[in-house]
Amino acid sequence: VATSESINDLVSRLQRGETRAVARAARFVDDRRDGFVDLLKAIYPLSGQAYVVGVTGTPGAGKSTLVDQLVRALRARALKVGVVAVDPTSPYSGGAILGDRIRMQRHFLDPGVFIRSLATRGHLGGVSRSASGVIHILDAAGFDVILVETVGVGQDELEVARLAHTTLVIMSPGMGDDIQAIKAGILEVADIFVINKADRDGADATVRDLEQMISLDRDVSVRGRGHSAAATLARPPEPELGKWQTPIVRTVATRGEGIDALLEACDGHRQFMSDPAQGKRARRRRIEHELYAILSDTMLSEMERRLGDSLPKALDDLERKTIDPYSAAERLLAGLLREET
Ligand SMILES: Nc1nc2c(ncn2[C@@H]2O[C@H](COP(=O)(O)OP(=O)(O)OP(=O)(O)O)[C@@H](O)[C@H]2O)c(=O)[nH]1
Ligand SMILES: [Mg+2]
């Protein structure tokens, strides 16, 4: 349990960039120990300087290898780098984490690098909340760049991607069908596409598929504009802002090829977002997503706590078919609201 004194102590050690304080705070937040919200409240005002890069994409595309290379290149620029890896809940995660550990080992003795894996346990929104907490911790501790690796393109991963200033979507050749399958959320979150394993056959075809997808998306959004009277009436028109042209960068992470070009693309995106209007809109979106994640996470855990026994009881009733799930949900909610007043 954290007292306000111990929190203050931890925060000042954190501000001095003490690695052990960073590790302690990150563990505190990921484990959700008593008082972790107070810790995050104290840290939040100290954050806001770091450049956060989300790294997501299909399993096995080479994200961790690429992150390792990015760490190396950023260290060569004398930047402090934090890495937050969101582990998959899949049964294979044990192996994946072990692989990441071995790969990252060469950075372990470097005080300018901090690596932390988070577990994707808990309910919806929980991942984003842990990730955003650890991002703020690293930010407050003076890390210049924070790389956040998530596996896959599910809802949780997209939520985490939305916390980043720049999001890289990593794919490898020969995943044409995957591109179709994942495209739903991906165009929206991708600021830069990376075709890794460019040493393999099929890289050109994957780049072509992607280019086509990007241009189709652009056509749709251009045509869509101004045609919907309802949308125009419903909300004040957003100022016409230039649209970022999502670049496609080829890399061979295992050989460190294309890393400089990738960092250049990141710089380009950062530059683009430094326009005051762009920056303001992006910031608004980020804080909106963060608030939603924290709010839904807080509400769910509060709801579970307060429902207590009535939840299993409702399940019993449902099993006996003495009630339907809609009425059960209404009744549970009504119970919570009554308790409130
Ligand atoms: N040929 C080739 N193999 C690569 C390249 N980059 C990574 N790999 C290999 O691809 C495999 C997966 O790499 P990871 O970096 O673990 O991929 P990941 O996307 O982090 O994987 P998950 O986190 O499990 O989704 C490893 O065996 C890497 O050595 C590349 O550019 N070319
Ligand atoms: Mg990985």
Short mmCIF file of C-alpha atoms and ligand atoms in Angstrom, two decimals:
data_model
loop_
_atom_site.label_atom_id
_atom_site.label_comp_id
_atom_site.label_asym_id
_atom_site.label_seq_id
_atom_site.Cartn_x
_atom_site.Cartn_y
_atom_site.Cartn_z
CA VAL A 1 0.00 0.00 0.00
CA ALA A 2 1.32 3.37 -0.99
CA THR A 3 1.20 6.31 1.38
CA SER A 4 1.31 9.82 -0.04
CA GLU A 5 4.80 10.10 1.40
CA SER A 6 6.09 7.01 -0.36
CA ILE A 7 4.42 8.18 -3.57
CA ASN A 8 6.14 11.55 -3.35
CA ASP A 9 9.45 9.84 -2.76
CA LEU A 10 8.95 7.52 -5.71
CA VAL A 11 7.95 10.40 -7.97
CA SER A 12 11.00 12.49 -7.13
CA ARG A 13 13.31 9.53 -7.71
CA LEU A 14 11.48 8.96 -10.97
CA GLN A 15 12.06 12.55 -12.03
CA ARG A 16 15.76 12.07 -11.42
CA GLY A 17 15.52 9.19 -13.87
CA GLU A 18 16.47 6.43 -11.40
CA THR A 19 16.00 3.15 -13.22
CA ARG A 20 14.87 1.30 -10.10
CA ALA A 21 12.18 3.88 -9.43
CA VAL A 22 10.97 3.52 -13.01
CA ALA A 23 10.81 -0.26 -12.66
CA ARG A 24 9.02 -0.01 -9.33
CA ALA A 25 6.43 2.46 -10.59
CA ALA A 26 5.78 0.39 -13.73
CA ARG A 27 5.28 -2.78 -11.70
CA PHE A 28 3.02 -0.92 -9.31
CA VAL A 29 0.77 0.20 -12.15
CA ASP A 30 0.74 -3.06 -14.10
CA ASP A 31 -0.09 -5.05 -10.96
CA ARG A 32 -2.71 -2.48 -9.96
CA ARG A 33 -1.57 -2.39 -6.39
CA ASP A 34 -3.49 -0.29 -3.92
CA GLY A 35 -2.71 3.34 -4.55
CA PHE A 36 -1.61 2.96 -8.18
CA VAL A 37 -4.16 5.54 -9.28
CA ASP A 38 -2.73 8.04 -6.77
CA LEU A 39 0.70 7.38 -8.21
CA LEU A 40 -0.55 8.01 -11.74
CA LYS A 41 -2.27 11.20 -10.63
CA ALA A 42 1.03 12.48 -9.22
CA ILE A 43 2.95 11.53 -12.36
CA TYR A 44 0.59 12.83 -15.02
CA PRO A 45 1.48 16.55 -14.72
CA LEU A 46 5.16 15.68 -15.19
CA SER A 47 4.58 13.95 -18.51
CA GLY A 48 3.97 15.30 -22.00
CA GLN A 49 7.49 15.63 -23.40
CA ALA A 50 8.15 12.19 -24.85
CA TYR A 51 7.54 11.11 -28.43
CA VAL A 52 5.44 7.96 -28.35
CA VAL A 53 5.63 5.53 -31.27
CA GLY A 54 3.19 2.63 -31.53
CA VAL A 55 4.45 -0.51 -33.28
CA THR A 56 1.71 -2.91 -34.25
CA GLY A 57 0.95 -5.42 -36.98
CA THR A 58 0.42 -9.07 -37.70
CA PRO A 59 2.02 -11.73 -35.48
CA GLY A 60 5.56 -12.66 -36.44
CA ALA A 61 5.99 -9.78 -38.88
CA GLY A 62 9.20 -8.78 -37.13
CA LYS A 63 7.99 -6.09 -34.74
CA SER A 64 10.35 -6.98 -31.90
CA THR A 65 13.34 -7.29 -34.22
CA LEU A 66 12.46 -3.90 -35.64
CA VAL A 67 11.98 -2.36 -32.19
CA ASP A 68 15.42 -3.66 -31.23
CA GLN A 69 16.91 -1.97 -34.30
CA LEU A 70 15.06 1.26 -33.61
CA VAL A 71 16.41 1.26 -30.05
CA ARG A 72 19.93 0.86 -31.42
CA ALA A 73 19.48 3.68 -33.96
CA LEU A 74 17.87 6.04 -31.44
CA ARG A 75 20.64 5.36 -28.92
CA ALA A 76 23.12 6.31 -31.64
CA ARG A 77 21.31 9.66 -31.71
CA ALA A 78 21.89 9.87 -27.94
CA LEU A 79 18.18 9.62 -27.13
CA LYS A 80 16.85 7.80 -24.08
CA VAL A 81 14.46 5.07 -25.19
CA GLY A 82 11.67 3.28 -23.35
CA VAL A 83 10.06 0.11 -24.69
CA VAL A 84 6.64 -1.09 -23.60
CA ALA A 85 5.76 -4.52 -24.98
CA VAL A 86 2.17 -5.60 -24.65
CA ASP A 87 2.28 -9.38 -24.52
CA PRO A 88 -0.35 -11.37 -26.33
CA THR A 89 -2.74 -13.48 -24.28
CA SER A 90 -2.13 -16.34 -26.68
CA PRO A 91 -0.65 -19.59 -25.36
CA TYR A 92 2.41 -18.90 -27.49
CA SER A 93 3.26 -15.74 -25.61
CA GLY A 94 5.75 -17.53 -23.36
CA GLY A 95 7.97 -18.27 -26.31
CA ALA A 96 7.53 -14.86 -27.83
CA ILE A 97 8.48 -13.10 -24.62
CA LEU A 98 11.52 -15.31 -24.20
CA GLY A 99 12.60 -14.50 -27.75
CA ASP A 100 12.15 -10.79 -27.10
CA ARG A 101 14.20 -11.04 -23.91
CA ILE A 102 17.10 -12.69 -25.66
CA ARG A 103 16.99 -10.22 -28.51
CA MET A 104 16.81 -7.24 -26.19
CA GLN A 105 19.55 -8.48 -23.88
CA ARG A 106 22.23 -6.27 -25.34
CA HIS A 107 20.27 -3.22 -24.16
CA PHE A 108 19.85 -4.43 -20.59
CA LEU A 109 23.03 -2.86 -19.26
CA ASP A 110 22.34 0.46 -20.94
CA PRO A 111 20.77 2.94 -18.46
CA GLY A 112 19.44 4.90 -21.45
CA VAL A 113 17.09 2.03 -22.30
CA PHE A 114 14.19 0.73 -20.25
CA ILE A 115 12.16 -2.30 -21.35
CA ARG A 116 8.94 -3.44 -19.75
CA SER A 117 6.43 -6.11 -20.78
CA LEU A 118 2.80 -5.74 -19.80
CA ALA A 119 0.33 -8.56 -19.50
CA THR A 120 -2.92 -8.14 -21.43
CA ARG A 121 -4.99 -9.51 -18.59
CA GLY A 122 -8.11 -7.94 -17.22
CA HIS A 123 -11.06 -6.60 -19.10
CA LEU A 124 -11.64 -4.28 -22.00
CA GLY A 125 -9.74 -1.05 -21.67
CA GLY A 126 -7.37 -2.57 -19.11
CA VAL A 127 -4.51 -2.83 -21.57
CA SER A 128 -4.77 0.78 -22.64
CA ARG A 129 -4.91 1.87 -19.06
CA SER A 130 -1.78 -0.03 -18.02
CA ALA A 131 0.02 1.01 -21.19
CA SER A 132 -0.90 4.66 -20.85
CA GLY A 133 0.17 4.57 -17.20
CA VAL A 134 3.58 3.12 -18.03
CA ILE A 135 3.99 5.58 -20.92
CA HIS A 136 3.41 8.48 -18.52
CA ILE A 137 5.92 6.97 -16.06
CA LEU A 138 8.64 6.71 -18.72
CA ASP A 139 7.77 10.15 -20.01
CA ALA A 140 8.08 11.70 -16.54
CA ALA A 141 11.39 9.86 -16.05
CA GLY A 142 12.85 11.71 -19.04
CA PHE A 143 12.74 9.09 -21.77
CA ASP A 144 12.77 10.91 -25.12
CA VAL A 145 11.18 8.22 -27.25
CA ILE A 146 8.81 5.49 -26.09
CA LEU A 147 8.19 2.51 -28.38
CA VAL A 148 5.02 0.57 -27.65
CA GLU A 149 4.82 -2.87 -29.28
CA THR A 150 1.45 -4.61 -29.50
CA VAL A 151 0.65 -7.83 -31.29
CA GLY A 152 -2.20 -8.04 -33.73
CA VAL A 153 -4.83 -5.59 -34.80
CA GLY A 154 -7.68 -6.33 -32.42
CA GLN A 155 -9.60 -3.75 -30.49
CA ASP A 156 -7.11 -3.61 -27.62
CA GLU A 157 -4.17 -3.10 -29.96
CA LEU A 158 -5.96 -0.35 -31.84
CA GLU A 159 -6.73 1.33 -28.52
CA VAL A 160 -3.06 1.25 -27.60
CA ALA A 161 -2.09 2.55 -31.04
CA ARG A 162 -4.33 5.52 -30.45
CA LEU A 163 -2.19 6.56 -27.49
CA ALA A 164 0.82 7.07 -29.77
CA HIS A 165 1.92 10.18 -31.64
CA THR A 166 2.99 8.05 -34.58
CA THR A 167 1.81 4.51 -35.28
CA LEU A 168 3.77 2.06 -37.39
CA VAL A 169 1.90 -0.91 -38.86
CA ILE A 170 4.31 -3.74 -39.63
CA MET A 171 3.57 -6.37 -42.25
CA SER A 172 5.62 -8.94 -44.07
CA PRO A 173 5.35 -10.20 -47.66
CA GLY A 174 2.92 -12.92 -48.60
CA MET A 175 0.17 -11.71 -46.36
CA GLY A 176 -2.16 -10.47 -49.07
CA ASP A 177 -5.15 -12.14 -47.51
CA ASP A 178 -4.24 -10.82 -44.12
CA ILE A 179 -4.26 -7.31 -45.48
CA GLN A 180 -7.86 -7.81 -46.55
CA ALA A 181 -8.75 -9.28 -43.20
CA ILE A 182 -7.18 -6.60 -41.08
CA LYS A 183 -7.95 -3.53 -43.09
CA ALA A 184 -10.97 -2.51 -41.08
CA GLY A 185 -9.19 -0.54 -38.40
CA ILE A 186 -5.75 -0.40 -39.82
CA LEU A 187 -5.89 2.44 -42.31
CA GLU A 188 -7.25 4.65 -39.61
CA VAL A 189 -4.41 4.02 -37.17
CA ALA A 190 -1.46 3.60 -39.57
CA ASP A 191 0.72 6.68 -39.94
CA ILE A 192 3.49 4.67 -41.57
CA PHE A 193 3.33 1.22 -43.13
CA VAL A 194 6.41 -0.96 -42.83
CA ILE A 195 6.93 -3.93 -45.11
CA ASN A 196 9.48 -5.88 -43.14
CA LYS A 197 11.27 -9.01 -44.41
CA ALA A 198 11.80 -7.15 -47.67
CA ASP A 199 14.49 -9.75 -48.36
CA ARG A 200 11.72 -12.23 -49.08
CA ASP A 201 9.77 -12.81 -52.28
CA GLY A 202 6.53 -10.96 -52.64
CA ALA A 203 7.56 -7.67 -51.05
CA ASP A 204 6.72 -5.77 -54.27
CA ALA A 205 3.27 -7.34 -54.47
CA THR A 206 2.54 -6.46 -50.83
CA VAL A 207 3.62 -2.87 -51.41
CA ARG A 208 1.33 -2.70 -54.47
CA ASP A 209 -1.62 -4.10 -52.52
CA LEU A 210 -1.08 -1.55 -49.81
CA GLU A 211 -0.69 1.35 -52.22
CA GLN A 212 -3.96 0.37 -53.80
CA MET A 213 -5.69 0.21 -50.44
CA ILE A 214 -4.36 3.60 -49.42
CA SER A 215 -5.45 5.27 -52.65
CA LEU A 216 -8.92 3.69 -52.51
CA ASP A 217 -9.30 4.96 -48.99
CA ARG A 218 -8.23 8.43 -50.09
CA ASP A 219 -10.77 8.45 -52.96
CA VAL A 220 -13.56 7.47 -50.61
CA SER A 221 -12.75 10.13 -48.07
CA VAL A 222 -12.45 12.81 -50.78
CA ARG A 223 -15.75 11.82 -52.41
CA GLY A 224 -17.46 11.51 -49.06
CA ARG A 225 -16.72 15.06 -48.13
CA GLY A 226 -19.52 17.58 -48.62
CA HIS A 227 -22.06 15.06 -49.86
CA SER A 228 -23.75 14.35 -46.59
CA ALA A 229 -26.08 17.18 -45.69
CA ALA A 230 -26.97 15.57 -42.40
CA ALA A 231 -23.36 15.36 -41.30
CA THR A 232 -22.77 18.96 -42.28
CA LEU A 233 -25.75 20.12 -40.28
CA ALA A 234 -25.02 17.97 -37.27
CA ARG A 235 -21.60 19.33 -36.52
CA PRO A 236 -19.69 22.47 -37.39
CA PRO A 237 -17.37 21.85 -40.33
CA GLU A 238 -13.87 20.89 -39.27
CA PRO A 239 -11.25 23.19 -40.73
CA GLU A 240 -9.79 21.69 -43.90
CA LEU A 241 -6.54 20.21 -42.78
CA GLY A 242 -3.99 18.67 -45.10
CA LYS A 243 -4.11 14.90 -45.12
CA TRP A 244 -1.01 12.92 -44.20
CA GLN A 245 0.17 10.72 -47.05
CA THR A 246 0.88 7.39 -45.35
CA PRO A 247 4.31 6.29 -46.57
CA ILE A 248 5.35 2.68 -47.08
CA VAL A 249 8.86 1.84 -45.89
CA ARG A 250 10.66 -1.42 -46.66
CA THR A 251 12.93 -2.91 -44.02
CA VAL A 252 14.99 -5.99 -43.34
CA ALA A 253 15.04 -5.81 -39.57
CA THR A 254 17.38 -8.77 -39.10
CA ARG A 255 20.06 -6.92 -41.09
CA GLY A 256 19.20 -3.42 -39.90
CA GLU A 257 18.26 -2.29 -43.41
CA GLY A 258 15.80 0.53 -43.92
CA ILE A 259 15.95 1.68 -40.30
CA ASP A 260 17.26 5.14 -41.16
CA ALA A 261 14.55 5.56 -43.79
CA LEU A 262 11.99 4.51 -41.19
CA LEU A 263 13.26 7.04 -38.67
CA GLU A 264 13.16 9.67 -41.41
CA ALA A 265 9.52 8.80 -42.07
CA CYS A 266 8.84 9.15 -38.33
CA ASP A 267 10.52 12.56 -38.32
CA GLY A 268 8.39 13.52 -41.31
CA HIS A 269 5.19 12.55 -39.53
CA ARG A 270 6.26 14.35 -36.38
CA GLN A 271 7.01 17.43 -38.46
CA PHE A 272 3.60 17.20 -40.13
CA MET A 273 1.90 16.94 -36.76
CA SER A 274 3.78 19.94 -35.44
CA ASP A 275 1.41 22.17 -37.39
CA PRO A 276 -0.67 23.78 -34.62
CA ALA A 277 -4.06 22.81 -36.04
CA GLN A 278 -3.01 19.21 -36.78
CA GLY A 279 -1.35 18.91 -33.42
CA LYS A 280 -4.37 20.24 -31.57
CA ARG A 281 -6.75 17.84 -33.29
CA ALA A 282 -4.47 14.85 -32.74
CA ARG A 283 -3.97 15.72 -29.11
CA ARG A 284 -7.68 16.05 -28.60
CA ARG A 285 -8.18 12.56 -30.07
CA ARG A 286 -5.48 11.06 -27.90
CA ILE A 287 -6.79 12.47 -24.66
CA GLU A 288 -10.32 11.48 -25.67
CA HIS A 289 -9.26 7.86 -26.19
CA GLU A 290 -7.30 7.85 -22.99
CA LEU A 291 -10.20 9.20 -20.99
CA TYR A 292 -12.61 6.67 -22.53
CA ALA A 293 -10.25 3.81 -21.72
CA ILE A 294 -9.78 4.94 -18.13
CA LEU A 295 -13.46 5.61 -17.70
CA SER A 296 -14.66 2.26 -19.04
CA ASP A 297 -11.99 0.41 -17.07
CA THR A 298 -12.94 2.25 -13.87
CA MET A 299 -16.66 1.74 -14.42
CA LEU A 300 -16.29 -1.98 -15.11
CA SER A 301 -14.21 -2.72 -12.06
CA GLU A 302 -16.47 -0.55 -9.91
CA MET A 303 -19.51 -2.33 -11.36
CA GLU A 304 -18.07 -5.78 -10.66
CA ARG A 305 -17.21 -4.75 -7.12
CA ARG A 306 -20.66 -3.37 -6.39
CA LEU A 307 -22.66 -6.12 -8.05
CA GLY A 308 -20.98 -8.68 -5.82
CA ASP A 309 -23.30 -11.65 -5.36
CA SER A 310 -26.06 -10.36 -7.57
CA LEU A 311 -24.02 -11.19 -10.66
CA PRO A 312 -23.75 -14.97 -10.04
CA LYS A 313 -27.36 -14.92 -8.86
CA ALA A 314 -28.47 -13.36 -12.12
CA LEU A 315 -26.49 -16.03 -13.96
CA ASP A 316 -28.34 -18.73 -11.99
CA ASP A 317 -31.65 -17.17 -12.97
CA LEU A 318 -30.57 -17.04 -16.59
CA GLU A 319 -29.56 -20.68 -16.47
CA ARG A 320 -33.01 -21.59 -15.11
CA LYS A 321 -34.52 -19.36 -17.78
CA THR A 322 -36.60 -17.54 -15.19
CA ILE A 323 -35.41 -14.29 -16.74
CA ASP A 324 -34.04 -13.07 -20.07
CA PRO A 325 -30.62 -11.37 -20.25
CA TYR A 326 -32.09 -7.99 -21.22
CA SER A 327 -34.30 -7.82 -18.16
CA ALA A 328 -31.47 -9.18 -16.01
CA ALA A 329 -29.13 -6.42 -17.20
CA GLU A 330 -31.80 -3.77 -16.60
CA ARG A 331 -32.46 -5.10 -13.14
CA LEU A 332 -28.77 -5.17 -12.22
CA LEU A 333 -28.31 -1.64 -13.47
CA ALA A 334 -31.40 -0.42 -11.64
CA GLY A 335 -29.98 -2.00 -8.48
CA LEU A 336 -26.71 -0.14 -8.92
CA LEU A 337 -28.45 3.17 -9.52
CA ARG A 338 -30.70 2.72 -6.48
CA GLU A 339 -27.64 2.11 -4.35
CA GLU A 340 -26.20 5.32 -5.74
CA THR A 341 -28.96 7.57 -4.33
N1 LIG B 1 13.97 -12.98 -43.34
C1 LIG B 1 13.69 -12.11 -42.39
N2 LIG B 1 13.29 -12.54 -41.17
C2 LIG B 1 13.01 -11.63 -40.22
C3 LIG B 1 13.12 -10.23 -40.46
N3 LIG B 1 12.75 -9.59 -39.34
C4 LIG B 1 12.43 -10.52 -38.43
N4 LIG B 1 12.59 -11.76 -38.94
C5 LIG B 1 12.36 -13.05 -38.27
O1 LIG B 1 10.97 -13.23 -38.08
C6 LIG B 1 10.72 -13.92 -36.85
C7 LIG B 1 9.73 -13.12 -35.99
O2 LIG B 1 10.35 -11.92 -35.58
P1 LIG B 1 9.83 -11.09 -34.34
O3 LIG B 1 10.63 -9.84 -34.29
O4 LIG B 1 9.77 -11.92 -33.12
O5 LIG B 1 8.35 -10.77 -34.82
P2 LIG B 1 7.16 -10.12 -33.96
O6 LIG B 1 6.32 -9.41 -34.95
O7 LIG B 1 7.71 -9.35 -32.83
O8 LIG B 1 6.44 -11.42 -33.44
P3 LIG B 1 5.27 -11.49 -32.31
O9 LIG B 1 5.64 -10.50 -31.23
O10 LIG B 1 5.31 -12.91 -31.84
O11 LIG B 1 4.01 -11.15 -33.04
C8 LIG B 1 12.07 -14.10 -36.19
O12 LIG B 1 12.52 -15.40 -36.46
C9 LIG B 1 12.94 -13.07 -36.87
O13 LIG B 1 14.31 -13.43 -36.89
C10 LIG B 1 13.54 -9.80 -41.78
O14 LIG B 1 13.65 -8.62 -42.07
N5 LIG B 1 13.80 -10.79 -42.68
MG MG B 2 7.23 -9.41 -30.70
#
